[in-house]
């Protein structure tokens, strides 16, 4: 598998997780902009990266999901439980596929069919989410931007060619809007090559999208082009041509009258006004040849850049073309007189979208206009040039309404020989003053060329993390472990230097070197430990989803509160926490939290709360799961324990509530009678206890009836380094984890009492049973005058273990038993010592 | 070689692909008064077009290719 694919799998898993989390936030608060943006970004990035590989089903599904999210963002589809359900299902399927890719290198065989099915459901959700927006006019269903203001910026000549083709030759004119994705170059798309193939291209406008970036930020591979075009090719043919980029292209047929729009400098003159007045009635009277003659005469005498001149040209074109179009003619006659054709009137004042560059240019133009001018010729020149630049900027930013306003204002300013109308229009069309105030501070920020910018414009550098295969970290860790062990050989060497070679000085020098290496090794060990630290949020992250699913399934209202998610612990500990926590949280949701009705009857709020709290206590990480549910019914637990013969009735009488509550960890005791779909699948709390204990942790529970239950897990921060006490027995070294040892004592053999076959001794008025390690390990027995006894803490109380000799304390890196040794009972692992000997670490619990 | 870069003049020759865009934009960014010769260019990838639009170099020779001459050349 390629490194790129590996990276994709890692990234996709993270993105899916982030998307899932954001989706849940969104469900609770549909207006949370950050959540929807997070969600969008995750899905969008996933779509982009997946396209690098041959996973079309995956890319399509992500795309369909993104599409629906787009509607959510626009507000046309509401966030509903069903929508979140569907999106979560999509995420689950995607996660499954990513896992499959990880294992098999490709998508599962049924990917195509499940992708199709989900895409259909996403599409249905999109439509049923907005039933009110169904087509009302024949043009509806076409995205408004296809037939929009841009058509008027197509040159009159080109529009007229299209117009004539439509009326005289009966062709349809198609409007094509092609907005390539910003990352389309990476998919090997070349929009210009596509355009090359478009037949009967009558007009092609090429513009750039969004604010102009400073040249220093210019990235040739972020596509910023967009295209608007007219063609007389059949729509079906065009759709076929653009089939590979169909999601980026909109094609619609234009009604011919939409092309016949007079454009030009506003303002009127007496001749044109007279023409409009006199000829208004000619259209109805059928005096078209006369109208044409009159129009041609007028056209020759007025400024051809005027809008009225343009209206005249269109008038002539309409008269000359086939068919009867009285309505259009009437509109155009009015337009010659200075009316804006009603159908094309712009109601809203468009504000030109700004950018740093636009702002700078506009500000400069404003400065020029505000300069004092004594000479009217100079002023007129300025107004004309500024007006033209501003209109161009507006048009370049696709703000055509603003462009027209600016053109009109320029004409008015020229007529009155006063810059004020243009200045007013400038302020109306460019939201410049407020932005400049904010922009001044931003200019101080240095911009570096090398800034890596991802496709959606986010700075990658800040979020860049080094992703390392865990195996590499583990290898580094074991190498450091070996270094620690190798380092431990130096004190032996120092002793030998003195004892064997009689060089005290040499011995001291080795000692000094040792202390330096020792310090470095310790720092390295701490550093690698830190690398392995993960926040508990890694485990907590799955619970919002879990709680959501459970509450929907059981019809309960449950709120989940997470606290201390930033608390860190070793990766192994974090991973180990997952399953036990799921079990505990499920128990709390399933058996703990009551139904809303039952809660209200008890005088509690309808929604229950489950709280997951993590914190660090010394070198332990503590996780508490508490709920405000019905609590553990200790009486019932006790009754059941007695019934099943787990404890005898007398003990039950004496037990405190806390002790009784902790009975739920006993194997074969389930707190609920019902076995639901959620918990009670044969995995009891005893499994939780076992796995936590195996990691050197402890579990306890406290509960109050009808108030709630709190389960507390305490685990070591790190499992990697174990502090052991070494002991010698029958010539071999063994290690015992120091936290098992209560104390070490030496007792006279006379103090050992024999009770039947068992031995015991008295330790401060308590009888402590004795075992002999030699016997446990089936080694030849040996009895001495004074026996060395390790007093061990066990589940059943203190136990004394007789060993041959105590040795020193030692930090070791415990390695689990491997190969054929795996089945060996009584040992939890091995460690290598400085002098090359192997230390076997005893698993006391198993041994006893 | 579709991209011929000299001190202050570049020639785009034949069909120019996206691969050339980075080198070309670097050249444009580092030339004081860049001039570009498009006479022998038969196709321009969109990435190169947007690079030209961004840096607006002087065009010393217009493309002969009909598509480029009709639709692209007026923009430059």
PDB file of N, CA and C in Angstrom, chain B residues 16-43:
ATOM      1  N   UNK B  16       0.717  23.852 -23.852  1.00  0.00           N
ATOM      2  CA  UNK B  16       1.314  24.088 -22.534  1.00  0.00           C
ATOM      3  C   UNK B  16       0.388  23.549 -21.454  1.00  0.00           C
ATOM      4  N   UNK B  17       0.934  22.692 -20.582  1.00  0.00           N
ATOM      5  CA  UNK B  17       0.103  21.999 -19.591  1.00  0.00           C
ATOM      6  C   UNK B  17       0.254  22.626 -18.217  1.00  0.00           C
ATOM      7  N   UNK B  18      -0.517  22.080 -17.288  1.00  0.00           N
ATOM      8  CA  UNK B  18      -0.500  22.583 -15.913  1.00  0.00           C
ATOM      9  C   UNK B  18       0.882  22.426 -15.280  1.00  0.00           C
ATOM     10  N   UNK B  19       1.656  21.454 -15.767  1.00  0.00           N
ATOM     11  CA  UNK B  19       2.979  21.226 -15.177  1.00  0.00           C
ATOM     12  C   UNK B  19       3.868  22.455 -15.259  1.00  0.00           C
ATOM     13  N   UNK B  20       3.601  23.271 -16.292  1.00  0.00           N
ATOM     14  CA  UNK B  20       4.462  24.435 -16.480  1.00  0.00           C
ATOM     15  C   UNK B  20       4.097  25.604 -15.568  1.00  0.00           C
ATOM     16  N   UNK B  21       2.907  25.524 -14.958  1.00  0.00           N
ATOM     17  CA  UNK B  21       2.363  26.718 -14.296  1.00  0.00           C
ATOM     18  C   UNK B  21       3.237  27.227 -13.151  1.00  0.00           C
ATOM     19  N   UNK B  22       3.768  26.309 -12.374  1.00  0.00           N
ATOM     20  CA  UNK B  22       4.528  26.747 -11.207  1.00  0.00           C
ATOM     21  C   UNK B  22       5.817  27.453 -11.627  1.00  0.00           C
ATOM     22  N   UNK B  23       6.527  26.825 -12.558  1.00  0.00           N
ATOM     23  CA  UNK B  23       7.780  27.416 -13.027  1.00  0.00           C
ATOM     24  C   UNK B  23       7.510  28.785 -13.653  1.00  0.00           C
ATOM     25  N   UNK B  24       6.419  28.810 -14.430  1.00  0.00           N
ATOM     26  CA  UNK B  24       6.077  30.049 -15.122  1.00  0.00           C
ATOM     27  C   UNK B  24       5.711  31.157 -14.130  1.00  0.00           C
ATOM     28  N   UNK B  25       4.924  30.818 -13.117  1.00  0.00           N
ATOM     29  CA  UNK B  25       4.524  31.864 -12.174  1.00  0.00           C
ATOM     30  C   UNK B  25       5.718  32.331 -11.349  1.00  0.00           C
ATOM     31  N   UNK B  26       6.642  31.405 -11.069  1.00  0.00           N
ATOM     32  CA  UNK B  26       7.862  31.814 -10.359  1.00  0.00           C
ATOM     33  C   UNK B  26       8.674  32.786 -11.208  1.00  0.00           C
ATOM     34  N   UNK B  27       8.765  32.447 -12.488  1.00  0.00           N
ATOM     35  CA  UNK B  27       9.529  33.309 -13.392  1.00  0.00           C
ATOM     36  C   UNK B  27       8.904  34.700 -13.452  1.00  0.00           C
ATOM     37  N   UNK B  28       7.552  34.727 -13.570  1.00  0.00           N
ATOM     38  CA  UNK B  28       6.852  36.013 -13.642  1.00  0.00           C
ATOM     39  C   UNK B  28       7.065  36.825 -12.371  1.00  0.00           C
ATOM     40  N   UNK B  29       7.032  36.103 -11.235  1.00  0.00           N
ATOM     41  CA  UNK B  29       7.158  36.797  -9.957  1.00  0.00           C
ATOM     42  C   UNK B  29       8.546  37.407  -9.808  1.00  0.00           C
ATOM     43  N   UNK B  30       9.542  36.803 -10.480  1.00  0.00           N
ATOM     44  CA  UNK B  30      10.912  37.258 -10.279  1.00  0.00           C
ATOM     45  C   UNK B  30      11.445  38.131 -11.415  1.00  0.00           C
ATOM     46  N   UNK B  31      10.603  38.405 -12.412  1.00  0.00           N
ATOM     47  CA  UNK B  31      11.054  39.271 -13.488  1.00  0.00           C
ATOM     48  C   UNK B  31      10.509  40.677 -13.260  1.00  0.00           C
ATOM     49  N   UNK B  32      11.362  41.647 -13.500  1.00  0.00           N
ATOM     50  CA  UNK B  32      10.937  43.032 -13.267  1.00  0.00           C
ATOM     51  C   UNK B  32       9.883  43.450 -14.288  1.00  0.00           C
ATOM     52  N   UNK B  33      10.188  43.230 -15.566  1.00  0.00           N
ATOM     53  CA  UNK B  33       9.231  43.611 -16.601  1.00  0.00           C
ATOM     54  C   UNK B  33       9.067  42.448 -17.568  1.00  0.00           C
ATOM     55  N   UNK B  34       8.328  41.456 -17.131  1.00  0.00           N
ATOM     56  CA  UNK B  34       8.250  40.243 -17.934  1.00  0.00           C
ATOM     57  C   UNK B  34       7.519  40.467 -19.248  1.00  0.00           C
ATOM     58  N   UNK B  35       8.013  39.817 -20.297  1.00  0.00           N
ATOM     59  CA  UNK B  35       7.347  39.848 -21.596  1.00  0.00           C
ATOM     60  C   UNK B  35       7.082  38.405 -22.007  1.00  0.00           C
ATOM     61  N   UNK B  36       5.938  38.201 -22.638  1.00  0.00           N
ATOM     62  CA  UNK B  36       5.566  36.834 -22.987  1.00  0.00           C
ATOM     63  C   UNK B  36       5.209  36.754 -24.475  1.00  0.00           C
ATOM     64  N   UNK B  37       5.773  35.744 -25.117  1.00  0.00           N
ATOM     65  CA  UNK B  37       5.524  35.506 -26.537  1.00  0.00           C
ATOM     66  C   UNK B  37       4.624  34.284 -26.669  1.00  0.00           C
ATOM     67  N   UNK B  38       3.421  34.493 -27.228  1.00  0.00           N
ATOM     68  CA  UNK B  38       2.467  33.397 -27.321  1.00  0.00           C
ATOM     69  C   UNK B  38       2.290  32.916 -28.767  1.00  0.00           C
ATOM     70  N   UNK B  39       3.101  33.445 -29.677  1.00  0.00           N
ATOM     71  CA  UNK B  39       2.876  33.193 -31.100  1.00  0.00           C
ATOM     72  C   UNK B  39       2.739  31.708 -31.434  1.00  0.00           C
ATOM     73  N   UNK B  40       3.600  30.882 -30.844  1.00  0.00           N
ATOM     74  CA  UNK B  40       3.620  29.474 -31.227  1.00  0.00           C
ATOM     75  C   UNK B  40       2.809  28.604 -30.261  1.00  0.00           C
ATOM     76  N   UNK B  41       2.058  29.253 -29.391  1.00  0.00           N
ATOM     77  CA  UNK B  41       1.294  28.491 -28.412  1.00  0.00           C
ATOM     78  C   UNK B  41       0.041  27.923 -29.070  1.00  0.00           C
ATOM     79  N   UNK B  42      -0.146  26.606 -28.938  1.00  0.00           N
ATOM     80  CA  UNK B  42      -1.336  26.000 -29.548  1.00  0.00           C
ATOM     81  C   UNK B  42      -2.406  25.704 -28.516  1.00  0.00           C
ATOM     82  N   UNK B  43      -1.996  25.532 -27.266  1.00  0.00           N
ATOM     83  CA  UNK B  43      -3.008  25.447 -26.201  1.00  0.00           C
ATOM     84  C   UNK B  43      -2.405  25.911 -24.887  1.00  0.00           C
TER      85      UNK B  43
END
